[in-house]
Amino acid sequence: MSNREPPLNDRTIDMPAMGFAVTLVLLAGHVAGDGSTPPGDDDFAARRARVQVAQSARIELIRRLTPSVVCIFPKDNRAGGGSGVLIDADGYGLTNYHVVAPLLPSREGEGGLADGNLYPLEVLGLDPVGDVAMFRLKSDSPFHAATLGNSDTLAVGDETLALGNPFLLAEDFTPTVTFGIVSGLHRYQPGAGRALIYSDCIQVDASINPGNSGGPLFDMTGKLIGINGRVSIEERGRINVGVGYAITINQIRRFIPALRAGLTTQHGAAGFTVADGPDGVTVDRIEKDCAAARAGIRVGDRLRQFAGTPIRSANHFLSLLGTYPAGWPVEAVLERGDITIKFRGRLEASPLPRPRGARDGAQRKMPDPFAPIPPDSEANRRAVRRALKLFIEFCGGSDALNRTMKLEWSGRRFNVDLPGNAPIPIERDEEKPPGTADLPPGAAPSDIERMIRWELYGAEPNAPRSPFQVVGSDEVDGRIAVVLELKKHDVHQPRIGLDDETGELLFVEFTHGTQAVRARYEYGEVKRSGTLRLPMRRRIHEDDRLVAEEQYDSAIAVGP
């Protein structure tokens, strides 16, 4: 018998055995021909133990995440649906707009959890442009919720878990789990006209199929990093080919305050468009009465940065712009010759999708997914109560606020336009106002700010008729604010921004003067004064231009 190996085409290969052998080699870390001594049994056992530990950790992670995943169905109908994920113990959750569109305009559906139970589901806020919606499950008991992550920290190659209900397989509402990696970042997927646009989204190879829409994408620490919603499919069937897309959680975070309040949100528009050219990304068209035009931006200016991000191309700018709500504060850096132009302003509102309506007089069998939906007033009242309760708790409690009759401030003011920016001493006593009477149109900005702030200090979250309503979201120093409008002071159009997670006061803004200047006081550096927590820094803007900063050394809360 010859010792020579037979030709390859004469060999019989046992694939299962070969796969097992390859697994052993990989576990042992052995590379043939490297001249090293193969590891012994102890080394192999240690490596196998590490693999088993990693597998056990992954199984435990999935077990922990499963209770937060929702199977979404129309009311009394389990023939169709999608997926969602709970983000707080009160039953609030996220999904895709196209998942809940069939539930409109009744806003009612059902949500199944892995405990085997169906819960009443109500649809809250809607983002038809970005394909996001918020819902709430109803129960007397708290729910298990996912923890929001930071999608900006993702890198291509990071491992992910996608959970959901593809093909309605989960008859007991236990989600299907698929595993993969981040295949790409900052992808742009056009939508249907103005709707269902995926800007700056995550591409994954974890298997995502019909029914996964609206379900969560987790990183391997268990943090929610995206909402699955779209998949590239084989042309002749709705079959996944390993290319799925998820909306980043950082984009969704900016819309959550409005969605929680039952609002239909709009995305931002810059007021100008750009094109790629030999000199880079340049402005090629600008609307006449937009904030950018009023700031002096012209056609031909080169766009270098937008919202702190260097702009690589016109498509990159469009993708980034689509992640922000209307009215969001942004900064842009442009160049004109050797001149650098810095622009700070607020995004215009991009139009909502047009209602489809009936064609040629025919009656639609399904509800128009883009028909106007009235705001949910009860959801708004709940959102106001939540925001005010968080604010009161952050300040030190209702007793601490109610006992405060006077605030004594001591510090310095720096006027930006003052030569040398010399500090001006501040010694100010604020008496608690006896009531909430409106101020005349000519009132000083400092008096208006004080009035609004004291009205907030005295707010009652459970009042049957609250003077506040949620109107949207905003941002201060990277922190997302829920924006409350004080309805009864129409002359000054006051708005208050509270940190959406902690309740901390972030800003007060209002209109004043004959020129209707929009003033904005931004707060920070909170310190405790007795049982009360107060901001020790104020930045004062007028029409988005910084005019002064106040820094306080002490703030004393005086009780009765």
Coordinates of C-alpha atoms in Angstrom, one line a residue:
M1 CA 0.0 0.0 0.0
S2 CA 1.4 3.3 -1.0
N3 CA 1.9 6.0 1.7
R4 CA 1.3 8.7 -0.8
E5 CA -2.0 10.7 -0.3
P6 CA -4.6 10.1 -3.0
P7 CA -5.6 12.9 -5.3
L8 CA -8.1 15.4 -3.9
N9 CA -10.9 14.3 -6.2
D10 CA -10.4 10.7 -5.0
R11 CA -10.8 11.6 -1.3
T12 CA -13.9 11.1 0.7
I13 CA -14.4 14.0 3.1
D14 CA -16.5 13.5 6.3
M15 CA -17.9 17.1 6.7
P16 CA -19.2 16.7 10.2
A17 CA -15.9 15.3 11.4
M18 CA -14.0 17.9 9.5
G19 CA -16.1 20.7 11.1
F20 CA -15.4 19.3 14.5
A21 CA -11.7 19.1 13.8
V22 CA -11.7 22.7 12.6
T23 CA -13.5 23.7 15.8
L24 CA -10.9 22.0 17.9
V25 CA -8.1 23.7 16.1
L26 CA -9.6 27.1 16.5
L27 CA -10.3 26.5 20.1
A28 CA -6.8 25.4 20.7
G29 CA -5.3 28.3 18.7
H30 CA -3.0 25.9 16.8
V31 CA -1.6 27.0 13.5
A32 CA -0.1 24.3 11.4
G33 CA 3.5 24.8 10.4
D34 CA 4.4 27.6 12.8
G35 CA 6.9 25.4 14.6
S36 CA 5.2 25.7 17.9
T37 CA 4.3 22.8 20.2
P38 CA 0.6 22.1 20.1
P39 CA -1.1 23.2 23.3
G40 CA -1.8 20.5 25.9
D41 CA -5.1 19.3 27.2
D42 CA -5.1 21.8 30.0
D43 CA -4.8 24.7 27.6
F44 CA -7.5 23.4 25.4
A45 CA -9.8 22.9 28.4
A46 CA -9.3 26.5 29.5
R47 CA -10.1 27.8 26.0
R48 CA -13.2 25.7 25.8
A49 CA -14.3 26.9 29.2
R50 CA -14.0 30.5 28.0
V51 CA -16.1 29.8 25.0
Q52 CA -18.7 28.1 27.3
V53 CA -18.7 31.1 29.6
A54 CA -19.3 33.5 26.7
Q55 CA -22.1 31.3 25.4
S56 CA -23.7 31.2 28.9
A57 CA -23.4 35.0 29.1
R58 CA -25.1 35.4 25.8
I59 CA -28.0 33.0 26.8
E60 CA -28.4 34.9 30.0
L61 CA -28.4 38.3 28.2
I62 CA -31.2 37.1 25.8
R63 CA -33.2 35.8 28.8
R64 CA -32.9 39.2 30.4
L65 CA -33.9 41.1 27.3
T66 CA -36.8 39.0 26.2
P67 CA -39.4 40.4 28.6
S68 CA -39.0 43.9 27.0
V69 CA -40.0 42.7 23.4
V70 CA -43.5 43.2 22.3
C71 CA -45.5 41.4 19.5
I72 CA -47.9 44.1 18.1
F73 CA -51.3 43.2 16.7
P74 CA -54.4 45.0 15.5
K75 CA -57.2 44.8 18.1
D76 CA -58.9 41.4 18.1
N77 CA -56.9 40.3 15.1
R78 CA -53.6 38.3 15.1
A79 CA -53.4 37.8 11.4
G80 CA -50.9 40.6 11.0
G81 CA -48.6 42.9 13.0
G82 CA -45.1 43.6 13.9
S83 CA -42.7 44.1 16.8
G84 CA -41.8 46.7 19.4
V85 CA -39.8 47.2 22.5
L86 CA -40.6 48.7 25.9
I87 CA -38.4 51.5 27.2
D88 CA -39.9 52.2 30.6
A89 CA -41.7 50.4 33.4
D90 CA -45.0 52.3 32.7
G91 CA -45.4 50.5 29.4
Y92 CA -44.1 53.1 26.9
G93 CA -42.5 51.5 23.9
L94 CA -41.0 52.1 20.4
T95 CA -41.9 50.6 17.1
N96 CA -42.1 51.6 13.4
Y97 CA -44.7 53.9 12.1
H98 CA -45.6 51.5 9.3
V99 CA -46.3 48.8 12.0
V100 CA -49.0 51.0 13.8
A101 CA -50.4 52.7 10.6
P102 CA -53.1 50.0 10.3
L103 CA -54.2 50.8 13.9
L104 CA -55.0 54.4 13.0
P105 CA -57.2 56.4 13.5
S106 CA -58.6 54.4 16.5
R107 CA -55.0 54.2 18.0
E108 CA -55.9 50.9 19.6
G109 CA -54.2 47.5 19.3
E110 CA -52.8 44.7 21.4
G111 CA -49.3 43.8 22.6
G112 CA -48.1 40.3 23.5
L113 CA -45.2 39.7 25.9
A114 CA -43.2 36.7 26.6
D115 CA -45.2 36.1 29.8
G116 CA -47.9 34.8 27.4
N117 CA -50.3 37.6 28.0
L118 CA -51.9 40.1 25.6
Y119 CA -52.2 43.7 26.9
P120 CA -54.3 46.6 25.5
L121 CA -52.1 48.9 23.4
E122 CA -52.6 52.5 22.5
V123 CA -50.7 54.3 19.8
L124 CA -49.2 57.7 21.0
G125 CA -46.9 59.9 19.0
L126 CA -46.0 59.4 15.3
D127 CA -43.0 60.1 13.1
P128 CA -44.1 59.2 9.6
V129 CA -41.0 60.7 8.0
G130 CA -38.6 58.7 10.1
D131 CA -40.8 55.6 10.4
V132 CA -41.0 55.7 14.2
A133 CA -43.9 55.6 16.6
M134 CA -44.5 55.3 20.3
F135 CA -47.1 53.1 22.0
R136 CA -48.2 52.3 25.6
L137 CA -49.2 49.0 27.0
K138 CA -51.8 49.2 29.8
S139 CA -51.4 47.3 33.0
D140 CA -51.6 47.8 36.8
S141 CA -48.2 46.2 37.2
P142 CA -44.8 47.6 36.0
F143 CA -43.2 46.2 32.9
H144 CA -39.6 45.1 32.2
A145 CA -38.0 47.7 30.0
A146 CA -34.9 47.9 27.8
T147 CA -32.1 50.4 28.6
L148 CA -31.3 53.0 25.9
G149 CA -27.7 52.8 24.6
N150 CA -25.5 55.2 22.6
S151 CA -25.5 54.3 18.9
D152 CA -22.7 56.9 18.2
T153 CA -20.2 54.5 19.8
L154 CA -20.9 51.7 17.3
A155 CA -18.2 50.4 15.0
V156 CA -18.4 48.1 12.0
G157 CA -17.9 44.6 13.3
D158 CA -19.7 45.1 16.7
E159 CA -21.9 42.1 17.5
T160 CA -25.7 42.7 17.8
L161 CA -28.9 40.9 18.7
A162 CA -32.2 41.4 16.8
L163 CA -35.4 40.3 18.6
G164 CA -38.9 40.3 17.2
N165 CA -41.7 38.3 15.7
P166 CA -40.9 37.4 12.1
F167 CA -43.5 35.7 10.1
L168 CA -45.7 35.7 13.2
L169 CA -43.8 32.6 14.5
A170 CA -44.1 33.5 18.2
E171 CA -47.6 32.2 19.0
D172 CA -46.7 32.4 22.7
F173 CA -45.3 35.9 22.1
T174 CA -41.7 34.7 22.8
P175 CA -39.5 36.6 20.4
T176 CA -37.2 35.1 17.8
V177 CA -33.6 36.0 18.3
T178 CA -31.0 36.5 15.6
F179 CA -27.3 37.3 16.0
G180 CA -25.0 39.2 13.7
I181 CA -22.6 42.2 13.3
V182 CA -22.8 45.8 12.3
S183 CA -22.1 45.6 8.6
G184 CA -22.2 49.4 7.9
L185 CA -22.9 52.8 9.5
H186 CA -24.4 56.1 8.3
R187 CA -26.4 54.4 5.6
Y188 CA -29.2 56.3 3.8
Q189 CA -32.3 54.6 2.5
P190 CA -34.8 56.7 0.6
G191 CA -38.5 56.3 1.5
A192 CA -41.8 56.6 -0.2
G193 CA -41.9 60.3 -1.1
R194 CA -41.6 62.2 2.1
A195 CA -42.3 59.2 4.3
L196 CA -40.4 56.3 5.8
I197 CA -36.9 57.7 5.2
Y198 CA -34.0 56.0 6.9
S199 CA -31.4 58.6 7.5
D200 CA -27.9 57.8 8.9
C201 CA -29.1 54.2 9.8
I202 CA -27.3 51.1 10.9
Q203 CA -26.8 48.2 8.5
V204 CA -26.7 44.7 10.1
D205 CA -26.4 41.2 8.9
A206 CA -28.5 39.8 11.7
S207 CA -31.5 38.1 10.0
I208 CA -34.4 40.6 9.8
N209 CA -37.6 39.5 8.1
P210 CA -41.2 40.6 7.7
G211 CA -42.6 40.9 11.3
N212 CA -39.3 42.0 12.7
S213 CA -40.2 45.6 11.9
G214 CA -40.3 47.8 15.0
G215 CA -38.3 45.3 17.1
P216 CA -35.2 46.1 19.0
L217 CA -31.5 45.9 18.0
F218 CA -29.3 45.4 21.0
D219 CA -25.6 45.5 21.5
M220 CA -23.9 42.8 23.5
T221 CA -24.1 44.8 26.8
G222 CA -27.9 44.6 26.4
K223 CA -28.4 48.3 25.5
L224 CA -31.0 49.3 22.9
I225 CA -29.1 50.8 19.9
G226 CA -31.7 50.8 17.2
I227 CA -35.2 49.9 16.0
N228 CA -35.2 47.4 13.1
G229 CA -37.4 48.4 10.2
R230 CA -36.2 47.7 6.7
V231 CA -34.5 44.8 4.9
S232 CA -33.0 44.3 1.4
I233 CA -34.8 41.3 -0.1
E234 CA -34.4 38.8 -2.9
E235 CA -36.2 40.1 -6.0
R236 CA -38.7 37.3 -6.3
G237 CA -39.7 36.9 -2.6
R238 CA -39.6 38.7 0.7
I239 CA -36.6 36.8 1.9
N240 CA -33.7 38.3 3.9
V241 CA -30.4 38.4 2.1
G242 CA -28.3 39.5 5.0
V243 CA -28.8 43.3 4.7
G244 CA -31.1 44.8 7.3
Y245 CA -31.4 48.4 8.5
A246 CA -32.1 49.9 11.9
I247 CA -33.0 53.4 12.9
T248 CA -30.4 54.6 15.4
I249 CA -31.5 55.1 19.0
N250 CA -29.7 58.5 19.1
Q251 CA -31.9 59.8 16.3
I252 CA -35.0 58.5 18.1
R253 CA -34.0 60.0 21.4
R254 CA -34.5 63.5 19.9
F255 CA -38.1 62.7 19.1
I256 CA -39.1 60.8 22.2
P257 CA -40.4 63.7 24.3
A258 CA -42.9 64.7 21.5
L259 CA -43.8 61.0 20.8
R260 CA -44.5 60.4 24.4
A261 CA -46.9 63.3 24.4
G262 CA -48.9 61.9 21.5
L263 CA -47.7 64.5 18.9
T264 CA -47.0 64.0 15.2
T265 CA -43.5 65.1 14.7
Q266 CA -41.8 66.9 11.8
H267 CA -38.2 66.6 10.8
G268 CA -35.8 69.5 10.3
A269 CA -34.9 71.4 7.1
A270 CA -31.9 73.6 6.7
G271 CA -33.5 76.2 4.5
F272 CA -30.8 75.6 1.9
T273 CA -29.5 72.7 -0.2
V274 CA -25.9 71.8 -1.1
A275 CA -24.2 70.1 -4.0
D276 CA -20.8 68.4 -4.5
G277 CA -18.3 70.5 -6.5
P278 CA -14.6 71.0 -7.2
D279 CA -14.4 73.2 -4.1
G280 CA -16.2 70.7 -1.9
V281 CA -19.8 70.8 -0.6
T282 CA -21.3 74.2 -1.6
V283 CA -24.6 75.9 -1.0
D284 CA -26.5 75.8 -4.4
R285 CA -29.9 77.1 -3.3
I286 CA -31.3 79.0 -0.3
E287 CA -34.8 80.0 0.7
K288 CA -35.4 83.7 1.0
D289 CA -36.8 83.9 4.6
C290 CA -35.1 81.1 6.4
A291 CA -32.8 81.5 9.4
A292 CA -29.7 80.7 7.3
A293 CA -30.5 83.5 4.8
R294 CA -31.1 86.0 7.7
A295 CA -27.7 85.0 9.0
G296 CA -26.1 86.0 5.7
I297 CA -25.4 82.6 4.2
R298 CA -25.2 82.8 0.4
V299 CA -25.1 80.5 -2.6
G300 CA -21.6 79.4 -3.2
D301 CA -20.6 79.2 0.4
R302 CA -18.7 76.0 1.3
L303 CA -20.2 73.9 4.0
R304 CA -17.5 72.4 6.3
Q305 CA -19.4 71.3 9.4
F306 CA -22.9 70.8 10.5
A307 CA -24.0 70.0 14.0
G308 CA -20.4 69.4 15.0
T309 CA -19.8 66.9 12.2
P310 CA -17.4 67.5 9.3
I311 CA -19.4 67.2 6.0
R312 CA -17.9 64.8 3.4
S313 CA -20.5 65.1 0.7
A314 CA -23.9 66.4 -0.2
N315 CA -25.4 63.0 0.6
H316 CA -23.7 63.0 3.9
F317 CA -25.3 66.3 4.8
L318 CA -28.7 65.1 3.7
S319 CA -28.4 61.9 5.8
L320 CA -27.3 63.8 8.9
L321 CA -29.9 66.5 8.5
G322 CA -32.7 63.9 8.5
T323 CA -31.9 62.8 12.1
Y324 CA -33.0 66.1 13.7
P325 CA -36.5 67.4 14.5
A326 CA -37.8 70.7 13.3
G327 CA -36.8 73.6 15.5
W328 CA -33.7 71.8 16.7
P329 CA -30.7 74.1 17.5
V330 CA -27.7 73.5 15.3
E331 CA -24.4 75.1 14.4
A332 CA -22.9 75.2 10.9
V333 CA -19.5 76.3 9.8
L334 CA -19.1 77.6 6.3
E335 CA -16.3 79.3 4.3
R336 CA -16.5 82.1 1.8
G337 CA -13.1 82.7 0.3
D338 CA -10.8 83.1 3.3
I339 CA -13.6 84.0 5.6
T340 CA -15.1 81.4 8.1
I341 CA -18.8 81.9 8.9
K342 CA -20.3 80.3 12.0
F343 CA -24.0 80.0 12.0
R344 CA -26.2 79.1 15.0
G345 CA -29.9 78.7 14.4
R346 CA -32.9 76.5 14.4
L347 CA -34.0 74.1 11.7
E348 CA -37.0 74.8 9.6
A349 CA -39.8 72.3 9.4
S350 CA -39.8 69.7 6.6
P351 CA -43.4 69.0 5.3
L352 CA -45.2 65.9 6.5
P353 CA -46.1 63.3 3.9
R354 CA -49.1 64.2 1.8
P355 CA -52.3 62.2 2.5
R356 CA -52.9 59.7 -0.3
G357 CA -56.7 60.0 -0.5
A358 CA -58.9 58.0 -2.8
R359 CA -58.0 57.9 -6.5
D360 CA -60.5 58.5 -9.2
G361 CA -63.3 58.6 -6.7
A362 CA -62.7 55.1 -5.5
Q363 CA -63.2 54.2 -1.8
R364 CA -60.0 53.1 0.0
K365 CA -60.3 49.7 1.6
M366 CA -57.5 50.5 4.1
P367 CA -57.1 53.7 6.2
D368 CA -54.8 56.3 4.6
P369 CA -51.5 55.9 6.5
F370 CA -50.7 59.5 6.0
A371 CA -54.0 61.1 6.8
P372 CA -53.8 63.8 9.5
I373 CA -54.1 62.4 13.0
P374 CA -55.2 64.8 15.8
P375 CA -52.9 65.1 18.8
D376 CA -53.6 62.8 21.7
S377 CA -54.6 65.2 24.5
E378 CA -54.7 62.6 27.3
A379 CA -51.2 61.4 26.3
N380 CA -50.0 65.1 26.5
R381 CA -51.5 65.5 30.0
R382 CA -49.6 62.3 31.1
A383 CA -46.4 63.6 29.6
V384 CA -46.8 67.0 31.4
R385 CA -47.4 65.2 34.8
R386 CA -44.3 63.0 34.2
A387 CA -42.1 66.0 33.4
L388 CA -43.3 68.1 36.3
K389 CA -42.9 65.2 38.8
L390 CA -39.3 64.7 37.6
F391 CA -38.6 68.4 38.0
I392 CA -40.0 68.6 41.5
E393 CA -38.1 65.5 42.6
F394 CA -34.9 66.9 41.1
C395 CA -35.3 70.2 42.9
G396 CA -35.7 68.5 46.3
G397 CA -39.4 67.7 46.5
S398 CA -42.6 69.7 46.7
D399 CA -42.1 70.6 50.4
A400 CA -38.8 72.3 49.7
L401 CA -40.3 74.3 46.9
N402 CA -43.5 75.2 48.7
R403 CA -41.5 76.4 51.8
T404 CA -39.3 78.7 49.7
M405 CA -40.5 82.3 50.0
K406 CA -37.4 84.1 48.7
L407 CA -34.2 83.3 46.8
E408 CA -31.0 85.4 47.5
W409 CA -28.6 85.4 44.6
S410 CA -25.0 86.6 44.7
G411 CA -22.6 86.4 41.7
R412 CA -21.3 88.1 38.5
R413 CA -22.6 88.9 35.1
F414 CA -20.4 88.9 32.0
N415 CA -21.8 90.8 29.0
V416 CA -20.4 89.4 25.7
D417 CA -20.4 92.8 24.0
L418 CA -18.9 94.7 26.9
P419 CA -15.3 95.8 26.2
G420 CA -12.9 93.6 28.1
N421 CA -15.9 91.5 29.2
A422 CA -15.5 93.0 32.8
P423 CA -17.7 91.2 35.3
I424 CA -20.7 93.1 36.8
P425 CA -21.5 92.2 40.5
I426 CA -25.0 90.7 41.1
E427 CA -26.8 90.9 44.4
R428 CA -30.5 90.1 43.9
D429 CA -33.3 89.0 46.2
E430 CA -36.3 87.3 44.5
E431 CA -39.5 87.3 46.5
K432 CA -42.0 84.6 45.7
P433 CA -44.7 86.3 43.6
P434 CA -48.1 86.6 45.3
G435 CA -49.9 85.3 42.2
T436 CA -49.4 84.4 38.5
A437 CA -50.7 87.6 36.9
D438 CA -49.4 88.2 33.3
L439 CA -46.8 90.8 32.8
P440 CA -47.2 93.7 30.3
P441 CA -45.6 93.4 26.9
G442 CA -42.9 96.0 27.9
A443 CA -41.7 94.0 31.0
A444 CA -37.9 93.6 31.4
P445 CA -36.5 90.2 30.3
S446 CA -35.2 89.5 33.8
D447 CA -38.7 90.0 35.2
I448 CA -40.3 87.7 32.6
E449 CA -37.7 85.0 33.3
R450 CA -38.3 85.3 37.0
M451 CA -42.1 85.0 36.6
I452 CA -41.9 81.9 34.4
R453 CA -39.4 80.2 36.8
W454 CA -41.5 80.9 39.9
E455 CA -44.6 79.6 38.1
L456 CA -42.7 76.4 37.5
Y457 CA -41.6 76.2 41.1
G458 CA -45.3 76.3 42.1
A459 CA -46.5 73.8 39.5
E460 CA -48.9 71.0 40.6
P461 CA -48.5 67.9 38.4
N462 CA -51.9 66.5 39.3
A463 CA -53.9 69.7 38.8
P464 CA -57.1 68.9 36.8
R465 CA -56.4 71.8 34.4
S466 CA -52.7 72.3 33.9
P467 CA -51.4 75.6 32.4
F468 CA -48.6 73.5 30.7
Q469 CA -48.6 71.4 27.5
V470 CA -45.8 69.5 25.8
V471 CA -45.0 71.0 22.4
G472 CA -41.8 69.1 21.4
S473 CA -38.1 68.6 22.3
D474 CA -34.9 70.6 22.4
E475 CA -31.2 70.3 23.3
V476 CA -28.8 72.0 25.7
D477 CA -25.2 70.9 25.8
G478 CA -26.0 67.5 24.4
R479 CA -28.9 66.9 26.9
I480 CA -32.4 66.3 25.5
A481 CA -35.2 68.4 26.9
V482 CA -38.9 68.0 26.9
V483 CA -40.4 71.4 26.0
L484 CA -43.4 72.7 28.0
E485 CA -45.4 75.7 26.8
L486 CA -47.0 77.9 29.4
K487 CA -50.4 78.4 27.8
K488 CA -51.8 81.3 29.7
H489 CA -49.1 83.8 28.9
D490 CA -49.7 84.2 25.2
V491 CA -48.0 87.7 25.0
H492 CA -44.6 86.3 25.8
Q493 CA -45.1 82.7 24.4
P494 CA -43.0 81.2 27.2
R495 CA -41.5 77.8 27.0
I496 CA -39.6 75.7 29.5
G497 CA -37.1 72.9 28.8
L498 CA -36.6 70.1 31.4
D499 CA -34.1 67.3 31.1
D500 CA -36.2 64.4 29.7
E501 CA -34.5 61.9 32.0
T502 CA -33.8 63.8 35.2
G503 CA -36.2 66.7 35.2
E504 CA -33.5 69.3 35.7
L505 CA -34.4 72.8 34.4
L506 CA -32.3 73.4 31.2
F507 CA -33.9 76.6 29.8
V508 CA -36.6 79.2 29.8
E509 CA -37.4 81.1 26.7
F510 CA -39.9 83.8 25.7
T511 CA -40.6 86.8 23.4
H512 CA -40.2 90.4 24.6
G513 CA -40.0 93.9 23.4
T514 CA -41.6 95.7 20.4
Q515 CA -39.2 93.8 18.1
A516 CA -40.4 90.5 19.4
V517 CA -36.9 89.4 20.4
R518 CA -36.8 85.7 21.5
A519 CA -34.8 85.5 24.8
R520 CA -33.5 82.2 26.1
Y521 CA -32.0 81.6 29.5
E522 CA -30.0 78.3 29.7
Y523 CA -29.1 76.9 33.1
G524 CA -26.4 74.6 34.6
E525 CA -24.0 73.8 37.4
V526 CA -26.7 72.8 40.0
K527 CA -25.8 73.1 43.7
R528 CA -27.8 72.4 46.8
S529 CA -29.1 75.3 49.0
G530 CA -30.5 73.6 52.1
T531 CA -33.0 71.0 50.7
L532 CA -33.4 72.9 47.4
R533 CA -31.2 72.3 44.3
L534 CA -30.6 75.5 42.2
P535 CA -28.7 76.3 39.0
M536 CA -25.7 78.5 39.6
R537 CA -25.0 79.4 35.9
R538 CA -27.2 81.1 33.3
R539 CA -26.4 81.8 29.7
I540 CA -28.6 84.4 28.1
H541 CA -29.3 84.4 24.4
E542 CA -31.3 86.7 22.2
D543 CA -32.4 85.3 18.9
D544 CA -29.9 82.5 19.3
R545 CA -27.0 84.9 19.9
L546 CA -25.2 84.7 23.2
V547 CA -25.3 88.1 24.9
A548 CA -24.4 87.4 28.6
E549 CA -23.5 84.8 31.1
E550 CA -24.3 84.9 34.8
Q551 CA -22.2 82.9 37.3
Y552 CA -23.5 82.7 40.9
D553 CA -21.3 82.0 44.0
S554 CA -24.3 81.4 46.3
A555 CA -28.0 81.0 46.1
I556 CA -29.9 80.9 49.4
A557 CA -33.4 79.6 49.7
V558 CA -35.2 81.4 52.5
G559 CA -38.3 79.8 54.1
P560 CA -41.1 81.1 56.2

